[in-house]
Short mmCIF file of the C-alpha atoms (twelve columns), coordinates in Angstrom:
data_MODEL
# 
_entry.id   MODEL 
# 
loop_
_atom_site.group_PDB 
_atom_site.id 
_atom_site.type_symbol 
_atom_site.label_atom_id 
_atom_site.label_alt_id 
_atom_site.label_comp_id 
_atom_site.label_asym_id 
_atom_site.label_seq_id 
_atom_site.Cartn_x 
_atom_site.Cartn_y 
_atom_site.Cartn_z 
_atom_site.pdbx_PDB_model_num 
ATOM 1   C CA . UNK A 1   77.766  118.161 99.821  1 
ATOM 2   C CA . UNK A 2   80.240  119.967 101.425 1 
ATOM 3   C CA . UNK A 3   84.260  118.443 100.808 1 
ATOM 4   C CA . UNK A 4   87.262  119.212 103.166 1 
ATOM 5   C CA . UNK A 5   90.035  120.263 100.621 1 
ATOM 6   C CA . UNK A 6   93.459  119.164 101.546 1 
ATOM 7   C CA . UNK A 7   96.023  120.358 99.806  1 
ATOM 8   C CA . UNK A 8   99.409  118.899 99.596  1 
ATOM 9   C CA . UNK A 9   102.713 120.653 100.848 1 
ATOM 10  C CA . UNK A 10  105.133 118.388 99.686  1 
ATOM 11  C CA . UNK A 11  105.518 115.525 97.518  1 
ATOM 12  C CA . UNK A 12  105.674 113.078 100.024 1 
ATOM 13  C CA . UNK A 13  102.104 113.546 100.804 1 
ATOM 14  C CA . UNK A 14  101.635 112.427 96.876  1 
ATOM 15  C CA . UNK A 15  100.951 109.032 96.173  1 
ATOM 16  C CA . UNK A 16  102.648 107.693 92.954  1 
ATOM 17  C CA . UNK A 17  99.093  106.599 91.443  1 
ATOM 18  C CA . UNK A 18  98.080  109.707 91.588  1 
ATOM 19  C CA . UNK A 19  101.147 111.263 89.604  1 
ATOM 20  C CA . UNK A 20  100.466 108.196 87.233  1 
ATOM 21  C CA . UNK A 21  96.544  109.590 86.772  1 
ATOM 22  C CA . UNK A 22  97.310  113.059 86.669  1 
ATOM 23  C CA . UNK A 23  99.875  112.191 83.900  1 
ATOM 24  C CA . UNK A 24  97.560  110.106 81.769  1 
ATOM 25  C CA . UNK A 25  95.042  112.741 81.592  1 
ATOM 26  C CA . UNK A 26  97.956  114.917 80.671  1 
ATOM 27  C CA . UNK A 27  99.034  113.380 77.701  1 
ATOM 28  C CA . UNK A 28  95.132  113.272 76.293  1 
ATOM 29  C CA . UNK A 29  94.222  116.945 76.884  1 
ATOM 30  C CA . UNK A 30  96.627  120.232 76.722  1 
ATOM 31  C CA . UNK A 31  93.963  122.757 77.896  1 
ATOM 32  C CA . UNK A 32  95.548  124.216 80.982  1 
ATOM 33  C CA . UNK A 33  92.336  125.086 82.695  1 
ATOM 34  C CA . UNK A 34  91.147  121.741 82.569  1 
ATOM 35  C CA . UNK A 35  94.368  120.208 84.007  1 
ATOM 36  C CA . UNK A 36  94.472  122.807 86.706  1 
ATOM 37  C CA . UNK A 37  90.807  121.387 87.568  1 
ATOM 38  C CA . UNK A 38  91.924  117.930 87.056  1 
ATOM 39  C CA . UNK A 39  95.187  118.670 89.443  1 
ATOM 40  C CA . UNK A 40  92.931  119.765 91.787  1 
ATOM 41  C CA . UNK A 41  90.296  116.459 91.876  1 
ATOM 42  C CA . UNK A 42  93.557  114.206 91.641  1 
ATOM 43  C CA . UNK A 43  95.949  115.402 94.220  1 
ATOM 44  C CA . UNK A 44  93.057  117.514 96.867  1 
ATOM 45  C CA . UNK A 45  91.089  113.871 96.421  1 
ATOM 46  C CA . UNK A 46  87.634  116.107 95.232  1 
ATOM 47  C CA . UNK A 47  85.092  115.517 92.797  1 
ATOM 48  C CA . UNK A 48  85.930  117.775 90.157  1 
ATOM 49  C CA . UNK A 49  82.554  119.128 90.059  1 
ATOM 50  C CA . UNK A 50  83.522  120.372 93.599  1 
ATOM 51  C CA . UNK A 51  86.504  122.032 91.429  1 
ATOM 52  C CA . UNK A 52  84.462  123.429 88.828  1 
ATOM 53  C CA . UNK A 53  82.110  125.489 91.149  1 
ATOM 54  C CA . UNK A 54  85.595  126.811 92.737  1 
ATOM 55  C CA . UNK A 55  86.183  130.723 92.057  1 
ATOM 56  C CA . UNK A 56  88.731  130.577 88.890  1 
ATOM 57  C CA . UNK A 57  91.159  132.662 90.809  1 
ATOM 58  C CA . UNK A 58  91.170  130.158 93.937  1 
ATOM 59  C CA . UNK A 59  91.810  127.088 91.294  1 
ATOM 60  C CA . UNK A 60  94.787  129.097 89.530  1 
ATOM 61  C CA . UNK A 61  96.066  129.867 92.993  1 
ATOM 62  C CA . UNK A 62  95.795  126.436 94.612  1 
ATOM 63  C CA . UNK A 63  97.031  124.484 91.258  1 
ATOM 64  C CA . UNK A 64  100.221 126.499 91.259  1 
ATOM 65  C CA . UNK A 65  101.033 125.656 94.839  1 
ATOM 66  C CA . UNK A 66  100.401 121.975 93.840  1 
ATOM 67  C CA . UNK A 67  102.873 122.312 90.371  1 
ATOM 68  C CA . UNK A 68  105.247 123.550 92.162  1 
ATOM 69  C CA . UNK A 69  105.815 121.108 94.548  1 
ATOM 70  C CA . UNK A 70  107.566 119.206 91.816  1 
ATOM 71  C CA . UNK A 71  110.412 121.820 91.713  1 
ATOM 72  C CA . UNK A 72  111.758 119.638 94.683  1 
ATOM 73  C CA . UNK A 73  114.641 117.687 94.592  1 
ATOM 74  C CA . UNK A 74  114.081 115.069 97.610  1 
ATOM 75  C CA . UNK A 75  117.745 113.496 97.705  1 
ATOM 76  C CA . UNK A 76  117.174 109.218 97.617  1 
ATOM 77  C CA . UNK A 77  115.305 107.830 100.098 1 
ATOM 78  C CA . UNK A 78  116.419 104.210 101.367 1 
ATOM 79  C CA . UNK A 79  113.805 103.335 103.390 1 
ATOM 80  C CA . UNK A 80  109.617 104.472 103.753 1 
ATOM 81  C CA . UNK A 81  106.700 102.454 105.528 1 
ATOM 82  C CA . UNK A 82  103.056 101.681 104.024 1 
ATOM 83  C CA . UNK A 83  101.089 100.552 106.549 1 
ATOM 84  C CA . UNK A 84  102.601 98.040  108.989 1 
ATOM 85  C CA . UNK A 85  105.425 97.208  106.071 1 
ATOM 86  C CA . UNK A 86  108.679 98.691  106.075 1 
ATOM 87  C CA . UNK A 87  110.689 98.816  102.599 1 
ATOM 88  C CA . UNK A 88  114.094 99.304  102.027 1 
ATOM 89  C CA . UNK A 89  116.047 100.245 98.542  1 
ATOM 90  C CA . UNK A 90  118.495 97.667  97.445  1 
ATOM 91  C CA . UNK A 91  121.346 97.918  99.612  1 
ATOM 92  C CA . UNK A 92  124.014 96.601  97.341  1 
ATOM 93  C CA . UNK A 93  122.986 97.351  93.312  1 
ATOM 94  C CA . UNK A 94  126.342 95.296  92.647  1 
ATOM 95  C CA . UNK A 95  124.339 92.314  93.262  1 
ATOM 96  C CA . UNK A 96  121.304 92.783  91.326  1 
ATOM 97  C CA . UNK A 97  120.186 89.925  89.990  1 
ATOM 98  C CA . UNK A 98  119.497 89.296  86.174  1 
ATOM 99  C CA . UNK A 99  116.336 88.851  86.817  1 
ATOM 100 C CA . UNK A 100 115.836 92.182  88.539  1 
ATOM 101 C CA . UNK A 101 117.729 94.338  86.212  1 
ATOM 102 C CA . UNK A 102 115.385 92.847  83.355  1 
ATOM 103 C CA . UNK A 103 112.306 93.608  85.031  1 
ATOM 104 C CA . UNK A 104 113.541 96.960  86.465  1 
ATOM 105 C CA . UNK A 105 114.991 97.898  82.839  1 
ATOM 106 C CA . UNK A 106 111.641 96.885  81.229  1 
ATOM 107 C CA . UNK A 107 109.447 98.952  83.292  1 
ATOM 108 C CA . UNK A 108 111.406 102.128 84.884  1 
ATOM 109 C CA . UNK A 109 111.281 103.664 81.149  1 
ATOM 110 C CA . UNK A 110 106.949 104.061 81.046  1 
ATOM 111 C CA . UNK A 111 105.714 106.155 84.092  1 
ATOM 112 C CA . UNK A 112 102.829 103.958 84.049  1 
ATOM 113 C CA . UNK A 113 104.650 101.115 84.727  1 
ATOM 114 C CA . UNK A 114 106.162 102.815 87.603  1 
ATOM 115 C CA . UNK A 115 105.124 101.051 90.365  1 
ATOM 116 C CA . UNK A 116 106.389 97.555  89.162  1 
ATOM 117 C CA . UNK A 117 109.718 99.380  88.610  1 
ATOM 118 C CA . UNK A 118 109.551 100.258 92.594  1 
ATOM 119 C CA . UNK A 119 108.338 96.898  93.354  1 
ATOM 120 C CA . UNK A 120 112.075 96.132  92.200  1 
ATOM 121 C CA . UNK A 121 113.676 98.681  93.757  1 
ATOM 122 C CA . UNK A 122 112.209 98.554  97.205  1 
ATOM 123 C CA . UNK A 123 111.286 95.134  99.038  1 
ATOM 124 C CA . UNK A 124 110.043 94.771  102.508 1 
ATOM 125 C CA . UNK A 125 112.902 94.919  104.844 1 
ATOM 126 C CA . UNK A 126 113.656 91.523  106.874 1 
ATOM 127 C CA . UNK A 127 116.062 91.849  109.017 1 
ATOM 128 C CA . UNK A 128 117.803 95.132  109.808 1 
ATOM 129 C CA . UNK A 129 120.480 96.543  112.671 1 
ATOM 130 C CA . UNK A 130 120.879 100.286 112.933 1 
ATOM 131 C CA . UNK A 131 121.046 101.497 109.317 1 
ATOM 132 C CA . UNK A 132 122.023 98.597  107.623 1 
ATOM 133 C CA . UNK A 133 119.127 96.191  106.224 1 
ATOM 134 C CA . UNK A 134 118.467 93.137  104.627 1 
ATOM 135 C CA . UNK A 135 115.374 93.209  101.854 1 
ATOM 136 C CA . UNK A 136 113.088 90.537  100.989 1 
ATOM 137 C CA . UNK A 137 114.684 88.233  98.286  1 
ATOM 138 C CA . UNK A 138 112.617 88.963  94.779  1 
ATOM 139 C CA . UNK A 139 110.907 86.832  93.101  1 
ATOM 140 C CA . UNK A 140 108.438 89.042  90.738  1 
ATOM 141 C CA . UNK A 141 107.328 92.707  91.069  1 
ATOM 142 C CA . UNK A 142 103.750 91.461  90.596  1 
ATOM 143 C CA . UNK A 143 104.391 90.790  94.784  1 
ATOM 144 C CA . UNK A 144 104.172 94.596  95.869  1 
ATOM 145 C CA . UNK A 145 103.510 96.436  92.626  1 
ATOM 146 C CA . UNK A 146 100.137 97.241  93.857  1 
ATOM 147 C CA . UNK A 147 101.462 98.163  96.926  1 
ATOM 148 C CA . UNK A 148 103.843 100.718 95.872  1 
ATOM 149 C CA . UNK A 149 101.391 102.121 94.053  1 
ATOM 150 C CA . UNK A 150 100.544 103.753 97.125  1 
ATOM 151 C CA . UNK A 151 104.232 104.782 97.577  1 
ATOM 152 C CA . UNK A 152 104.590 108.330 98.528  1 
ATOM 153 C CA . UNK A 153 105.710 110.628 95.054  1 
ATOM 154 C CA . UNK A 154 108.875 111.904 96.685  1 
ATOM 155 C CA . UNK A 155 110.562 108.531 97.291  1 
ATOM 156 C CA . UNK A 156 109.872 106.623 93.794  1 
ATOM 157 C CA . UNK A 157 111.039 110.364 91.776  1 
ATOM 158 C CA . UNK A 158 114.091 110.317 94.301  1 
ATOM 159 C CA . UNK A 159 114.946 106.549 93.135  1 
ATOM 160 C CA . UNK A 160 114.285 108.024 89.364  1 
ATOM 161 C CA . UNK A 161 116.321 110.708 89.193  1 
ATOM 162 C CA . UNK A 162 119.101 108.500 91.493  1 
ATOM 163 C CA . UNK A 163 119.410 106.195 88.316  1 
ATOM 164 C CA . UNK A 164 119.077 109.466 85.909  1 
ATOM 165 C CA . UNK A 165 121.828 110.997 87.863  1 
ATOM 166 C CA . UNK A 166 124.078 108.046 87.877  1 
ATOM 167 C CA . UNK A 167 123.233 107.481 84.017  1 
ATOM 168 C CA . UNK A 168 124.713 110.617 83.390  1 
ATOM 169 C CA . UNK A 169 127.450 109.707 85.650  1 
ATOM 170 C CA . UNK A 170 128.747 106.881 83.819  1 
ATOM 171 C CA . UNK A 171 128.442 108.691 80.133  1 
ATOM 172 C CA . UNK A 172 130.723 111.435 81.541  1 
ATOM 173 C CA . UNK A 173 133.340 108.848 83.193  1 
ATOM 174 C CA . UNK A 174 133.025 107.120 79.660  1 
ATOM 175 C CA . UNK A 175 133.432 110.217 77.568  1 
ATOM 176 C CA . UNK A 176 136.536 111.242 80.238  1 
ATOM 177 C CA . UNK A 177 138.038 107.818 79.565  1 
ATOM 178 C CA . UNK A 178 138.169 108.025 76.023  1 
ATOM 179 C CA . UNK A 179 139.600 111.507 76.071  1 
ATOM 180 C CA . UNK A 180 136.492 112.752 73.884  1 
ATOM 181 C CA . UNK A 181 134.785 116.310 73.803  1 
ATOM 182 C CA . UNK A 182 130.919 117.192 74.657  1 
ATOM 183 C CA . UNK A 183 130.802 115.540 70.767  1 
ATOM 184 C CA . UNK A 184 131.217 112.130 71.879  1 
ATOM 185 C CA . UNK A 185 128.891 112.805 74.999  1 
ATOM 186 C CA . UNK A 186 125.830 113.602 72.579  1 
ATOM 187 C CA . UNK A 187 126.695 110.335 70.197  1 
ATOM 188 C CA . UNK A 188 126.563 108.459 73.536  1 
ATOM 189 C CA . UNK A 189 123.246 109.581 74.747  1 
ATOM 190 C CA . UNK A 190 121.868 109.194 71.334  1 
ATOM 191 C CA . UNK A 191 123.242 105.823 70.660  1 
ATOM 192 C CA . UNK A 192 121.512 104.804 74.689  1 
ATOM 193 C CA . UNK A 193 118.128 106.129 73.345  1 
ATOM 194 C CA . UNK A 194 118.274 104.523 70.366  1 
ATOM 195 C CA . UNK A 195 118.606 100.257 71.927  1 
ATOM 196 C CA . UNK A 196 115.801 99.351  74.152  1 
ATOM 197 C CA . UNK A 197 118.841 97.446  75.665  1 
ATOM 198 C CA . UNK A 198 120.155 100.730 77.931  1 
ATOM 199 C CA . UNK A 199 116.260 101.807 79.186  1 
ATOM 200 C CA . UNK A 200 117.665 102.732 82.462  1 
ATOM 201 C CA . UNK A 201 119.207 105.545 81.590  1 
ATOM 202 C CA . UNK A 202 116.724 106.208 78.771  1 
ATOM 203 C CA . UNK A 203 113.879 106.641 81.251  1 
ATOM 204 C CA . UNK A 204 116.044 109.260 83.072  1 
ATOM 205 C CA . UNK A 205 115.692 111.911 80.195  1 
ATOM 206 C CA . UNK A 206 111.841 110.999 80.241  1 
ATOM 207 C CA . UNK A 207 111.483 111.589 83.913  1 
ATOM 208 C CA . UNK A 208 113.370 115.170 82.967  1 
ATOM 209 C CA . UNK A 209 111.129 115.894 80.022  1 
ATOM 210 C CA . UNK A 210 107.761 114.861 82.096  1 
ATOM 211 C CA . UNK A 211 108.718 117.198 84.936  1 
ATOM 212 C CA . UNK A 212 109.523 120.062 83.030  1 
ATOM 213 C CA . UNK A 213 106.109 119.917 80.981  1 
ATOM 214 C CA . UNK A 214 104.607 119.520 84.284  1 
ATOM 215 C CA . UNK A 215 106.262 122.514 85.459  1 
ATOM 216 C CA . UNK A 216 105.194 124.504 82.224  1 
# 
């Protein structure tokens, strides 16, 4: 049987479930031959023994333009559509709820928990008037966790590294404020990693650390 192989030019045409596959299978085998194959079946949407058959050459050539699509730096993205439902990033985090900051906190730390993190961060959007929107009010990510499963890869890593990059943010205001050198700096980051309390900015340094081995 004869497959059409598609091959994606940017992360946007990357579904977050598949990143989430890809980096399951990642963390259970380190053979790089295998995960070029398995790159292949999971982003080109093959069987892999389509892959397998593949000249090794074409697999080494067409894996590398896949891993390096996550060398991109897509800047946050407010607003996407899946299907006929528009979703918008929460317009004001100064009034995040307790509720969602638990949730989000508790799930934007464990890639596989990614799309319930989303399902946080983005809600259908309601009401809207040029580029200002109002989202759905939450009531449990269990509502469109499923759905942003389907999310394209470029707008949930853009959210990511948004709260990574503001993370970072507030250590070096902090460490500016107290008048303290890089020193302080590293005893902040380590004292954030070490209570499940601060997972926000935790997850950051994992998002960093599962790109670059990606990369590699």
């Amino acid at each position: 049987m004869k497959y059409k192989l598609i091959i994606p030019t940017s992360l946007a045409e990357i579904k977050l479930k598949q990143y989430q596959q890809f980096l399951k299978v990642a963390e259970q085998n380190d053979s790089e031959d295998f995960l070029q194959q398995k790159a292949i079946q999971i982003f080109c949407g093959v069987p892999l023994n389509y892959v397998t058959e593949m000249k090794h050459k074409d697999v080494n050539d067409i894996a590398n333009k896949i891993i390096s699509l996550f060398g991109q730096k897509p800047k946050l993205i407010n607003r996407f559509t899946i299907g006929n439902l528009e979703f918008g990033f929460i317009p004001n985090l100064d009034e995040m709820t307790s509720g969602e900051y638990i949730d989000l906190d508790s799930y934007i730390s464990n890639w596989e928990e990614m799309h319930k993190a989303m399902a946080v961060l983005y809600r259908p959007i309601v009401e809207k008037q040029k580029d200002k929107y109002r989202i759905e009010s939450y009531v449990s990510s269990i509502n469109y966790a499923e759905v942003m499963a389907e999310m394209p890869l470029d707008v949930a890593i853009s959210a990511t590294v948004f709260f990574w990059t503001l993370g970072l943010e507030l250590l070096s205001s902090t460490a500016t404020y107290l008048g303290k050198d890089k020193q302080t700096m590293d005893i902040l980051k380590q004292h954030n990693s070490e209570n499940g309390g601060d997972g926000i900015v935790q997850s950051m340094d994992l998002l960093r650390a599962t790109l670059e081995d990606l990369m590699k």
